[in-house]
Coordinates of C-alpha atoms in Angstrom, one line a residue:
M64 CA 33.8 -89.6 33.5
R65 CA 32.2 -86.4 32.1
A66 CA 28.8 -87.4 33.5
Q67 CA 30.2 -87.8 36.9
R68 CA 31.9 -84.3 36.8
M69 CA 28.6 -82.7 35.7
T70 CA 26.7 -84.4 38.5
A71 CA 29.2 -83.1 41.0
I72 CA 28.9 -79.5 39.7
F73 CA 25.1 -79.7 39.9
L74 CA 25.1 -81.0 43.5
A75 CA 27.5 -78.2 44.4
F76 CA 25.1 -75.6 42.8
L77 CA 22.1 -77.0 44.8
L78 CA 24.2 -76.8 47.9
V79 CA 24.9 -73.2 47.4
L80 CA 21.2 -72.4 46.8
G81 CA 20.3 -74.4 49.9
T82 CA 22.7 -72.5 52.1
A83 CA 21.9 -68.9 50.9
P84 CA 20.0 -66.8 53.5
V85 CA 16.5 -65.8 52.6
A86 CA 15.2 -62.6 54.4
P87 CA 11.5 -62.6 55.4
V88 CA 9.3 -60.6 53.1
S89 CA 7.7 -58.7 55.9
A90 CA 11.1 -57.6 57.3
E91 CA 12.1 -56.4 53.8
K92 CA 9.0 -54.2 53.5
N93 CA 9.6 -52.8 57.0
D94 CA 13.2 -51.9 56.1
S95 CA 12.1 -50.3 52.9
S96 CA 9.5 -48.2 54.7
E97 CA 12.0 -47.1 57.2
E98 CA 14.5 -46.1 54.5
G99 CA 11.7 -44.2 52.7
D100 CA 10.9 -42.2 55.9
K101 CA 14.5 -41.4 56.3
E102 CA 15.1 -40.4 52.6
K103 CA 16.4 -36.9 52.4
K104 CA 14.9 -34.2 50.2
G105 CA 16.8 -33.4 47.0
S106 CA 16.9 -30.3 44.8
Y107 CA 17.7 -29.3 41.2
S108 CA 18.9 -26.2 39.6
E109 CA 17.1 -26.5 36.2
K110 CA 14.5 -28.6 34.6
H111 CA 14.2 -29.1 30.8
E112 CA 11.3 -30.5 28.9
V113 CA 11.4 -32.0 25.4
V114 CA 7.9 -32.6 24.1
Y115 CA 7.7 -35.4 21.5
A116 CA 4.5 -35.7 19.4
T117 CA 3.6 -37.8 16.4
L118 CA 1.0 -36.8 13.8
N119 CA -0.6 -38.8 11.0
A120 CA 0.4 -37.8 7.5
A121 CA -2.4 -35.2 7.4
G122 CA -1.2 -33.4 10.6
D123 CA -3.7 -34.8 13.1
Q124 CA -2.2 -35.5 16.5
E125 CA -1.8 -39.1 17.6
E126 CA 0.7 -39.6 20.5
M127 CA 2.6 -37.4 22.8
Y128 CA 5.2 -37.9 25.6
V129 CA 7.6 -35.6 27.4
V130 CA 11.2 -36.4 28.4
N131 CA 12.0 -34.5 31.6
N132 CA 15.6 -33.8 32.5
F133 CA 16.7 -32.4 35.9
T134 CA 20.2 -31.0 36.7
I135 CA 20.6 -32.3 40.3
E136 CA 22.1 -30.1 43.0
D137 CA 21.4 -32.3 46.0
Q138 CA 20.6 -35.9 45.6
G139 CA 17.4 -37.2 47.1
K140 CA 13.7 -36.9 46.7
I141 CA 12.4 -34.3 44.2
V142 CA 8.8 -33.5 43.1
D143 CA 7.5 -32.8 39.6
Y144 CA 4.0 -32.2 38.2
G145 CA 2.1 -33.3 35.1
P146 CA -1.1 -35.0 34.0
Y147 CA 0.7 -38.1 32.7
T148 CA -1.1 -41.3 32.0
S149 CA 2.1 -43.2 32.9
V150 CA 5.7 -42.5 33.8
Q151 CA 9.0 -44.3 33.2
N152 CA 12.4 -43.9 34.8
L153 CA 15.0 -43.4 32.1
T154 CA 18.0 -43.0 34.4
D155 CA 18.1 -46.0 36.8
L156 CA 15.8 -48.7 38.2
T157 CA 14.4 -46.7 41.1
E158 CA 10.6 -46.6 41.2
I159 CA 8.8 -43.3 40.4
Q160 CA 5.7 -42.6 42.6
Q161 CA 2.7 -41.0 40.8
K162 CA -0.3 -39.6 42.6
E163 CA -2.7 -37.9 40.2
E164 CA -0.5 -35.0 38.8
K165 CA 2.2 -35.2 41.5
I166 CA 5.3 -37.1 40.5
E167 CA 7.9 -38.1 43.2
L168 CA 11.2 -39.5 42.3
T169 CA 14.6 -40.2 43.8
A170 CA 17.6 -38.7 42.0
Q171 CA 21.0 -40.2 42.7
E172 CA 22.8 -38.9 39.6
E173 CA 23.9 -35.5 38.5
E174 CA 21.4 -35.7 35.6
F175 CA 18.1 -37.4 36.0
Y176 CA 15.7 -38.3 33.1
Y177 CA 12.1 -39.7 33.2
Q178 CA 9.4 -40.0 30.6
G179 CA 5.8 -39.0 31.0
N180 CA 3.1 -40.1 28.5
L181 CA 0.2 -37.7 27.7
E182 CA -3.2 -38.2 26.2
G183 CA -5.6 -35.5 24.9
K184 CA -3.2 -32.6 25.5
P185 CA -3.1 -30.4 22.3
L186 CA 0.0 -28.8 20.9
P187 CA 0.3 -24.9 20.8
W188 CA 0.0 -25.1 17.0
D189 CA -2.8 -26.6 14.9
I190 CA -1.0 -28.2 12.0
N191 CA -2.6 -29.2 8.7
V192 CA -0.9 -31.0 5.8
S193 CA -2.7 -31.6 2.5
Y194 CA -1.6 -33.3 -0.7
Q195 CA -2.5 -32.7 -4.4
L196 CA -1.4 -35.0 -7.1
N197 CA -1.9 -33.7 -10.7
G198 CA -4.2 -31.1 -9.3
E199 CA -6.4 -33.5 -7.4
T200 CA -6.5 -33.5 -3.6
L201 CA -5.9 -37.0 -2.3
P202 CA -5.6 -38.5 1.2
P203 CA -2.0 -39.5 2.2
E204 CA -2.8 -43.2 2.2
E205 CA -3.6 -43.2 -1.5
L206 CA -0.4 -41.5 -2.6
A207 CA 2.2 -44.3 -2.1
G208 CA 3.6 -45.5 -5.4
K209 CA 1.9 -42.8 -7.5
D210 CA 3.5 -40.7 -10.2
G211 CA 2.9 -37.1 -11.3
E212 CA 3.0 -33.4 -10.2
L213 CA 2.9 -33.3 -6.4
Q214 CA 2.0 -30.3 -4.2
I215 CA 2.2 -30.4 -0.5
N216 CA 0.5 -27.6 1.5
I217 CA 1.4 -27.0 5.1
D218 CA -0.5 -24.7 7.4
T219 CA 0.2 -23.8 11.0
Q220 CA -2.2 -21.8 13.2
K221 CA -2.5 -20.9 16.8
D222 CA -4.4 -23.4 18.9
E223 CA -6.7 -21.3 21.1
K224 CA -7.0 -24.1 23.7
V225 CA -3.3 -23.8 24.6
E226 CA -1.5 -21.1 26.6
E227 CA -0.4 -18.6 23.9
V228 CA 3.1 -18.1 25.5
F229 CA 4.5 -20.8 23.2
F230 CA 2.9 -19.5 20.0
N231 CA 4.0 -15.9 20.8
N232 CA 7.7 -16.7 21.7
Y233 CA 8.6 -19.9 19.8
L234 CA 10.2 -20.1 16.4
M235 CA 9.1 -23.2 14.4
Q236 CA 11.3 -24.9 11.7
I237 CA 9.6 -27.3 9.3
T238 CA 11.8 -29.7 7.5
L239 CA 10.9 -32.1 4.6
Q240 CA 13.3 -34.7 3.1
F241 CA 13.0 -35.7 -0.5
D242 CA 14.8 -38.7 -2.1
S243 CA 16.6 -37.4 -5.2
N244 CA 15.9 -40.7 -6.9
I245 CA 12.1 -40.2 -6.5
Y246 CA 11.7 -36.4 -6.7
E247 CA 12.7 -33.8 -9.3
N248 CA 12.1 -30.1 -10.0
I249 CA 11.6 -29.3 -6.3
Q250 CA 10.2 -25.8 -5.8
A251 CA 9.6 -24.1 -2.5
P252 CA 9.2 -20.3 -3.1
E253 CA 9.0 -19.4 0.6
G254 CA 11.5 -21.9 1.8
S255 CA 15.1 -22.9 1.4
V256 CA 16.2 -26.0 -0.6
A257 CA 19.6 -27.6 0.2
N258 CA 21.4 -30.9 -0.4
A259 CA 21.5 -33.4 2.4
G260 CA 23.5 -36.4 1.2
K261 CA 21.5 -38.1 -1.6
N262 CA 18.4 -36.2 -0.4
R263 CA 17.1 -32.7 -1.0
Q264 CA 16.0 -30.9 2.2
V265 CA 13.4 -28.2 2.2
T266 CA 13.1 -25.9 5.2
F267 CA 10.4 -23.4 6.2
T268 CA 10.5 -21.0 9.2
V269 CA 7.5 -19.7 11.1
M270 CA 8.3 -16.6 13.2
P271 CA 6.8 -16.1 16.7
E272 CA 3.2 -14.7 16.7
K273 CA 2.8 -15.7 13.1
E274 CA 0.8 -18.3 11.3
G275 CA 2.5 -20.2 8.5
S276 CA 1.2 -21.2 5.1
F277 CA 3.7 -23.0 2.8
A278 CA 3.7 -25.1 -0.4
V279 CA 6.2 -27.4 -2.0
K280 CA 5.9 -28.6 -5.6
A281 CA 7.8 -31.5 -7.2
D282 CA 7.6 -34.1 -9.9
V283 CA 7.4 -37.6 -8.2
S284 CA 7.7 -41.1 -9.5
D285 CA 6.7 -44.2 -7.4
M286 CA 6.0 -41.9 -4.5
E287 CA 7.3 -42.5 -1.0
M288 CA 8.0 -39.8 1.6
E289 CA 9.8 -39.5 4.9
S290 CA 8.2 -37.9 7.9
I291 CA 7.8 -34.1 8.0
E292 CA 9.5 -32.7 11.0
F293 CA 8.5 -29.7 13.1
A294 CA 10.9 -28.4 15.6
A295 CA 9.9 -25.5 17.9
I296 CA 12.3 -23.7 20.2
P297 CA 12.2 -20.3 21.9
S298 CA 13.3 -17.4 19.7
S299 CA 15.8 -16.3 22.3
M300 CA 18.4 -14.8 20.0
S301 CA 19.1 -11.1 20.5
I302 CA 18.6 -8.9 17.4
D303 CA 20.9 -5.9 16.9
A304 CA 19.5 -2.9 15.1
P305 CA 21.0 -2.6 11.6
D306 CA 23.3 0.3 10.6
V307 CA 21.0 2.7 8.8
G308 CA 23.1 5.8 8.9
G309 CA 23.3 6.1 5.1
M310 CA 19.6 5.5 4.7
K311 CA 18.8 8.1 7.3
N312 CA 20.9 10.6 5.4
D313 CA 19.0 9.8 2.3
M314 CA 15.7 10.1 4.2
S315 CA 16.8 13.5 5.5
S316 CA 17.4 14.6 1.9
L317 CA 14.0 13.3 1.0
S318 CA 12.4 15.2 3.9
D319 CA 14.1 18.4 2.7
A320 CA 13.0 17.7 -0.8
T321 CA 9.4 17.2 0.2
A322 CA 9.5 20.4 2.2
E323 CA 10.9 22.3 -0.9
I324 CA 8.2 20.7 -3.0
N325 CA 5.5 21.9 -0.6
K326 CA 7.0 25.4 -0.6
G327 CA 7.1 25.4 -4.4
V328 CA 3.5 24.1 -4.6
G329 CA 2.5 26.9 -2.2
E330 CA 4.1 29.4 -4.5
L331 CA 2.4 27.7 -7.5
K332 CA -0.9 27.9 -5.7
T333 CA -0.5 31.6 -5.1
G334 CA 0.5 32.2 -8.8
I335 CA -2.5 30.1 -10.0
S336 CA -4.8 32.0 -7.7
D337 CA -3.5 35.3 -9.2
L338 CA -4.0 33.8 -12.6
N339 CA -7.5 32.8 -11.8
N340 CA -8.3 36.3 -10.5
G341 CA -6.8 37.9 -13.7
A342 CA -8.7 35.5 -15.9
A343 CA -11.9 36.4 -14.0
S344 CA -11.2 40.1 -14.4
L345 CA -10.5 39.5 -18.1
Y346 CA -13.8 37.6 -18.4
D347 CA -15.7 40.4 -16.8
G348 CA -14.1 43.0 -19.1
S349 CA -14.7 40.8 -22.1
K350 CA -18.3 40.3 -21.1
E351 CA -18.8 44.1 -20.9
Y352 CA -16.9 44.6 -24.2
K353 CA -19.0 42.0 -25.9
S354 CA -22.2 43.6 -24.5
G355 CA -21.1 47.1 -25.7
I356 CA -19.9 46.0 -29.1
Q357 CA -23.1 44.0 -29.5
G358 CA -25.1 47.1 -28.6
V359 CA -23.1 49.2 -31.1
S360 CA -23.7 46.4 -33.7
N361 CA -27.5 46.4 -32.9
G362 CA -27.7 50.2 -33.3
S363 CA -25.6 50.3 -36.4
S364 CA -28.6 49.7 -38.7
E365 CA -30.4 52.6 -37.1
L366 CA -27.3 54.8 -37.5
V367 CA -27.0 53.9 -41.2
E368 CA -30.8 54.3 -41.8
G369 CA -30.8 57.8 -40.1
S370 CA -27.7 58.8 -42.0
A371 CA -29.2 57.6 -45.3
S372 CA -32.3 59.7 -44.6
I373 CA -30.1 62.8 -44.0
K374 CA -28.2 62.0 -47.1
A375 CA -31.4 61.7 -49.2
L376 CA -32.8 64.9 -47.7
L377 CA -29.6 66.8 -48.5
Q378 CA -29.6 65.4 -52.0
Q379 CA -33.3 66.4 -52.4
M380 CA -32.6 69.9 -51.1
S381 CA -29.5 70.3 -53.3
D382 CA -31.5 69.1 -56.3
S383 CA -34.3 71.5 -55.6
V384 CA -32.0 74.5 -55.3
R385 CA -30.1 73.4 -58.4
A386 CA -33.4 73.2 -60.3
G387 CA -34.2 76.8 -59.4
S388 CA -37.5 76.0 -57.8
G389 CA -36.5 78.1 -54.8
E390 CA -38.8 76.1 -52.7
I391 CA -37.0 74.9 -49.6
D392 CA -38.8 73.5 -46.7
L393 CA -37.0 74.9 -43.7
S394 CA -38.6 72.3 -41.4
D395 CA -36.6 69.7 -43.3
L396 CA -33.4 71.5 -42.5
T397 CA -34.4 71.7 -38.9
K398 CA -35.1 68.0 -38.9
M399 CA -31.8 67.3 -40.5
E400 CA -30.0 69.4 -37.9
D401 CA -31.8 67.5 -35.1
G402 CA -31.0 64.1 -36.7
L403 CA -27.4 65.0 -37.1
R404 CA -27.1 66.1 -33.5
Q405 CA -28.8 62.9 -32.3
I406 CA -26.5 60.7 -34.4
A407 CA -23.5 62.7 -33.1
G408 CA -24.7 62.2 -29.5
G409 CA -25.2 58.5 -30.0
L410 CA -21.7 58.2 -31.5
K411 CA -20.3 60.2 -28.5
K412 CA -22.0 57.8 -26.0
T413 CA -20.6 54.9 -28.0
E414 CA -17.2 56.5 -27.9
E415 CA -17.4 57.0 -24.1
G416 CA -18.6 53.4 -23.6
L417 CA -15.7 52.0 -25.8
T418 CA -13.2 54.2 -23.9
N419 CA -14.4 52.8 -20.6
L420 CA -14.4 49.3 -22.0
K421 CA -10.8 49.8 -23.4
D422 CA -9.6 50.9 -19.9
R423 CA -11.2 47.9 -18.2
Y424 CA -10.0 45.5 -20.8
G425 CA -6.5 46.9 -20.5
Q426 CA -6.5 46.3 -16.8
A427 CA -7.9 42.8 -17.1
N428 CA -5.4 41.9 -19.9
Q429 CA -2.5 43.3 -17.7
A430 CA -3.7 41.2 -14.7
L431 CA -3.9 38.1 -16.9
S432 CA -0.4 38.7 -18.3
Q433 CA 1.1 39.2 -14.8
S434 CA -0.7 36.0 -13.6
I435 CA 0.6 34.0 -16.5
E436 CA 4.2 35.3 -16.0
S437 CA 4.0 34.5 -12.3
L438 CA 3.8 30.8 -13.1
P439 CA 7.2 29.1 -12.6
A440 CA 9.1 28.8 -15.9
S441 CA 11.3 25.8 -14.7
Q442 CA 11.1 22.6 -16.7
I443 CA 10.6 19.2 -15.0
S444 CA 11.8 16.3 -17.1
E445 CA 10.2 12.9 -17.2
E446 CA 13.3 11.6 -15.4
D447 CA 12.7 14.0 -12.5
I448 CA 9.1 12.9 -12.3
Q449 CA 10.0 9.3 -12.3
K450 CA 12.5 9.9 -9.5
L451 CA 9.7 11.7 -7.5
Y452 CA 7.5 8.6 -7.9
E453 CA 10.4 6.3 -6.8
S454 CA 11.1 8.5 -3.7
G455 CA 8.3 6.9 -1.8
A456 CA 6.1 9.9 -1.7
D457 CA 2.3 9.5 -1.8
K458 CA 1.5 8.5 -5.4
E459 CA -1.9 10.3 -5.4
V460 CA -0.2 13.5 -4.3
V461 CA 2.5 13.1 -6.9
D462 CA -0.2 12.5 -9.6
K463 CA -1.9 15.7 -8.7
L464 CA 1.4 17.6 -8.6
V465 CA 2.3 16.3 -12.1
E466 CA -1.2 17.0 -13.4
T467 CA -1.1 20.6 -12.1
Y468 CA 2.4 21.1 -13.5
K469 CA 1.2 20.0 -16.9
A470 CA -1.9 22.1 -16.7
A471 CA 0.1 25.2 -15.8
K472 CA 2.6 24.5 -18.6
T473 CA -0.3 24.2 -21.1
T474 CA -1.8 27.4 -19.8
K475 CA 1.4 29.3 -20.4
E476 CA 1.8 27.8 -23.9
T477 CA -1.8 28.6 -24.8
Y478 CA -1.5 32.2 -23.6
A479 CA 1.7 32.6 -25.6
N480 CA -0.2 31.6 -28.7
V481 CA -3.2 34.0 -28.1
K482 CA -1.3 36.8 -26.5
E483 CA -1.0 38.8 -29.7
A484 CA -4.8 38.5 -30.2
F485 CA -5.4 39.8 -26.7
N486 CA -3.0 42.7 -27.1
A487 CA -4.5 43.6 -30.5
V488 CA -7.9 44.2 -28.9
G489 CA -6.7 47.4 -27.2
P490 CA -5.4 49.2 -30.4
S491 CA -8.5 48.1 -32.3
L492 CA -10.7 49.7 -29.6
E493 CA -8.4 52.8 -29.7
K494 CA -8.9 53.0 -33.5
S495 CA -12.6 52.6 -33.2
I496 CA -12.8 55.3 -30.5
G497 CA -10.8 57.6 -32.8
S498 CA -13.1 57.0 -35.7
L499 CA -16.2 57.5 -33.6
S500 CA -14.8 60.8 -32.2
E501 CA -14.0 62.0 -35.8
M502 CA -17.5 61.0 -37.0
S503 CA -19.2 62.6 -34.0
S504 CA -17.2 65.8 -34.5
S505 CA -18.0 65.8 -38.2
L506 CA -21.7 65.4 -37.5
H507 CA -21.7 68.2 -34.9
S508 CA -19.9 70.4 -37.5
I509 CA -22.4 69.7 -40.2
A510 CA -25.3 70.3 -37.7
D511 CA -23.7 73.6 -36.7
Q512 CA -23.5 74.5 -40.4
V513 CA -27.1 73.7 -40.9
G514 CA -28.1 75.7 -37.8
N515 CA -26.1 78.7 -38.8
S516 CA -27.6 78.5 -42.3
L517 CA -31.0 78.5 -40.8
D518 CA -30.3 81.4 -38.5
N519 CA -28.5 83.6 -41.0
M520 CA -30.2 82.6 -44.3
D521 CA -31.7 85.3 -46.5
I522 CA -33.3 83.2 -49.2
A523 CA -33.9 86.1 -51.4
Q524 CA -30.3 87.4 -51.4
S525 CA -28.3 84.2 -50.7
L526 CA -30.0 81.5 -52.8
K527 CA -26.9 81.0 -54.8
E528 CA -24.7 80.7 -51.6
L529 CA -27.3 78.2 -50.2
Q530 CA -27.2 76.2 -53.3
Q531 CA -23.4 76.0 -53.1
G532 CA -23.5 75.2 -49.4
L533 CA -26.1 72.4 -49.9
Q534 CA -24.1 70.9 -52.7
S535 CA -20.9 71.0 -50.6
M536 CA -22.7 69.6 -47.6
S537 CA -24.3 66.8 -49.7
S538 CA -21.0 65.9 -51.2
N539 CA -19.3 65.8 -47.8
Y540 CA -22.1 63.9 -46.2
N541 CA -21.9 61.3 -48.9
E542 CA -18.3 60.6 -47.8
F543 CA -19.4 60.6 -44.2
H544 CA -22.2 58.2 -44.9
A545 CA -19.9 55.9 -46.8
G546 CA -17.5 55.9 -43.8
L547 CA -20.3 55.3 -41.4
T548 CA -21.5 52.4 -43.4
E549 CA -18.0 50.9 -43.5
Y550 CA -17.6 51.4 -39.8
T551 CA -20.9 49.8 -38.9
S552 CA -20.1 46.8 -41.1
G553 CA -16.8 46.4 -39.3
V554 CA -18.6 46.6 -36.0
D555 CA -21.0 43.9 -37.0
Q556 CA -18.2 41.7 -38.1
L557 CA -16.3 42.4 -34.8
A558 CA -19.4 41.7 -32.8
G559 CA -19.9 38.4 -34.5
S560 CA -16.3 37.2 -34.3
Y561 CA -15.7 38.4 -30.7
G562 CA -18.4 36.0 -29.5
E563 CA -15.9 33.1 -30.2
L564 CA -13.1 35.0 -28.4
H565 CA -15.3 35.6 -25.4
S566 CA -16.3 31.9 -25.3
G567 CA -12.6 31.0 -25.3
I568 CA -12.0 33.5 -22.4
G569 CA -14.9 31.8 -20.5
E570 CA -13.3 28.4 -21.0
L571 CA -10.0 29.8 -19.8
T572 CA -11.7 31.2 -16.7
N573 CA -13.3 27.8 -16.0
G574 CA -10.0 26.1 -16.5
T575 CA -8.1 28.5 -14.2
S576 CA -10.8 28.1 -11.6
K577 CA -10.4 24.3 -11.7
L578 CA -6.6 24.7 -11.7
E579 CA -6.8 26.9 -8.6
S580 CA -9.0 24.3 -6.9
G581 CA -6.6 21.5 -7.9
A582 CA -3.6 23.6 -6.8
A583 CA -5.3 24.1 -3.4
E584 CA -6.0 20.4 -3.0
L585 CA -2.5 19.6 -4.2
H586 CA -1.0 22.0 -1.6
N587 CA -3.0 20.3 1.1
G588 CA -1.6 17.0 0.0
T589 CA 2.0 18.2 -0.2
S590 CA 1.6 19.9 3.2
E591 CA 0.5 16.6 4.6
L592 CA 3.3 14.8 2.8
A593 CA 5.8 17.3 4.1
S594 CA 4.4 17.0 7.6
S595 CA 4.5 13.2 7.5
T596 CA 8.1 13.1 6.1
S597 CA 9.5 15.9 8.2
D598 CA 11.0 13.4 10.7
L599 CA 11.8 10.4 8.4
P600 CA 15.0 9.5 10.2
G601 CA 13.2 9.4 13.5
Q602 CA 10.4 7.3 12.0
I603 CA 13.0 4.9 10.6
D604 CA 14.5 4.5 14.1
S605 CA 11.1 4.0 15.6
E606 CA 10.1 1.4 13.0
I607 CA 13.4 -0.5 13.4
D608 CA 13.0 -0.5 17.2
Q609 CA 9.4 -1.8 16.8
M610 CA 10.5 -4.6 14.4
V611 CA 13.4 -5.6 16.7
D612 CA 11.1 -5.6 19.7
E613 CA 8.7 -7.8 17.8
Y614 CA 11.2 -10.5 17.0
D615 CA 13.7 -10.1 19.9
K616 CA 12.5 -12.7 22.5
S617 CA 15.8 -12.7 24.4
D618 CA 14.0 -11.7 27.6
F619 CA 11.6 -14.6 27.4
D620 CA 11.3 -16.7 30.6
P621 CA 10.5 -20.4 29.9
V622 CA 7.4 -21.9 31.4
S623 CA 6.5 -25.6 31.7
F624 CA 4.3 -27.0 28.9
V625 CA 3.1 -29.8 31.2
S626 CA 2.1 -28.0 34.4
S627 CA 2.2 -24.4 35.8
Q628 CA 3.3 -25.9 39.1
N629 CA 6.7 -26.9 37.8
E630 CA 9.6 -24.6 38.8
N631 CA 13.1 -23.7 37.6
V632 CA 12.2 -24.5 34.0
G633 CA 15.3 -23.9 31.9
S634 CA 13.9 -24.8 28.5
V635 CA 11.0 -26.4 26.7
Q636 CA 11.4 -27.8 23.2
F637 CA 9.0 -29.4 20.8
V638 CA 9.9 -32.3 18.4
I639 CA 7.0 -33.2 16.2
K640 CA 6.9 -35.7 13.3
T641 CA 4.2 -36.9 10.9
E642 CA 3.9 -40.5 9.7
S643 CA 5.9 -41.3 6.7
I644 CA 4.2 -42.4 3.4
K645 CA 5.5 -45.8 2.4
K646 CA 4.5 -48.6 0.1
E647 CA 3.3 -51.8 1.7
E648 CA 6.0 -54.4 1.9
E649 CA 5.3 -58.0 0.9
E650 CA 5.0 -60.2 4.0
K651 CA 8.1 -62.3 4.6
Q652 CA 7.7 -65.9 5.5
A653 CA 8.0 -66.2 9.3
P654 CA 11.1 -68.2 10.4
E655 CA 10.5 -71.6 12.0
E656 CA 10.3 -71.4 15.7
E657 CA 13.0 -73.3 17.5
E658 CA 11.9 -76.0 20.0
E659 CA 11.8 -74.5 23.5
K660 CA 14.6 -75.9 25.6
S661 CA 14.0 -77.4 29.0
F662 CA 15.4 -76.0 32.2
W663 CA 18.1 -78.8 32.3
D664 CA 19.1 -78.1 28.7
R665 CA 19.5 -74.3 29.5
L666 CA 21.4 -75.1 32.7
L667 CA 23.7 -77.5 30.9
D668 CA 24.3 -74.9 28.1
L669 CA 25.9 -72.7 30.7
F670 CA 28.7 -75.2 31.0
R671 CA 29.1 -76.2 27.4

């Protein structure tokens, strides 16, 4: 009974097939051709491209395809362009016509998608991924199942063979997934590490116009790794300038401070210049004083020898008169008078030289004192100096400023220690001049006495008076000679010790000269610093505007990655993945193939 019913159904099925109309093939082609000729032209408002690329685990490009999406305004025939090796309709079953780089398609939906496959077209970025395990660089295929310290290095560079518009305007995000059961102690200094379920996710960001170089370190056991993902999109976000009002106020204060520093350094430079001029004048006076005192010292022995001869002659004459010989050589008295007058004249010249020297030394010492006193007495603490370093001022200029300040401070302290010695030179000279004046006057007086004795002497009548006069003169001259000897000894000692003082004044002059040169250089530096920081708030605004302009790509107009002929491009995105690193799985036993059913069995299964 069942067999009869199945036979009846089968006969009815054959009857239906036999009575179904079959259109001729040629007529169907003609109708299709006529419909193609009459197909109206469509339009779209925007086109979006998503570029998918796969890389091997080392970053070398392998495959690429593009999914094109159109927002349809008018249904019908639209044209697109691209050097695709093949295309595939992802929206419906209508056929897409391709002629070289021209793509024709019929859009009957509000959104139309098709895929185009590419070969040999490079990405805008050259991507390189390398792996180190326990310090040894290994190819990716040798890493699966290994243990140790892993470092992954990722480098992205501009590919010069591709239009630079994508490199200059696109932000790239690099994402790595690490299984927490396999990886520990994940470190990514230039990236962010976050939890993503049971995994740890590391993300790096490459800004437009920048090349990236990143590293991830981790401890791995039985290594496997998911694909590394690279997503690149236009950096179309608008960046607002930050509020830097407070910073600008601080910078204004810094500008004012650097101007004040420059002004103070200018005054310091002037003071140091005066100091150097005073030190130079002091050195010249000291040099003249040293020369004069050395000359006096050199002539001291002659003065003492001449005075000793006069002393001996007086003693001899006094002894002769006392002995009653009555024989006095008047020529000896004349010689004595001449000698006394010469010595007196020499002492007078020495007195005049010392007086001139005293005046010049006093002027030089006064100039030095005024120069030293003109140096600022303000104290700068180490804390103030540290603040100046932290202010952002040029470190080299600040170093010179601090060095000059310390040198000026040392100069003031040194002068304070030797000021009494400098001031004592004047009174010492004054005393020496007084002594020379007294000795010169005494010698002139003795010479006058000798001369008067020679002019008025009556040996026959005044022998006794002469004897008394000679004894008195000899006695007085002994005292004078002792004083002269003591004076010349002091002059010799002063000449010897003053050499060291003069050398010190010479070193001071050299030091102040260098100090003046350093102060001039420092003032040039602070002037440059003050000039460069005079408009810090304006410079801050300019730098911020420049940084904002560098990263603000909100005015970027997208262009097609596939072909410059494509229009109305709304967006282009890149989705790039590397191969994962996996251990090889054991081959599973293939299931037994079922015996292929016949046509009748399949037909009968429809009714079972």
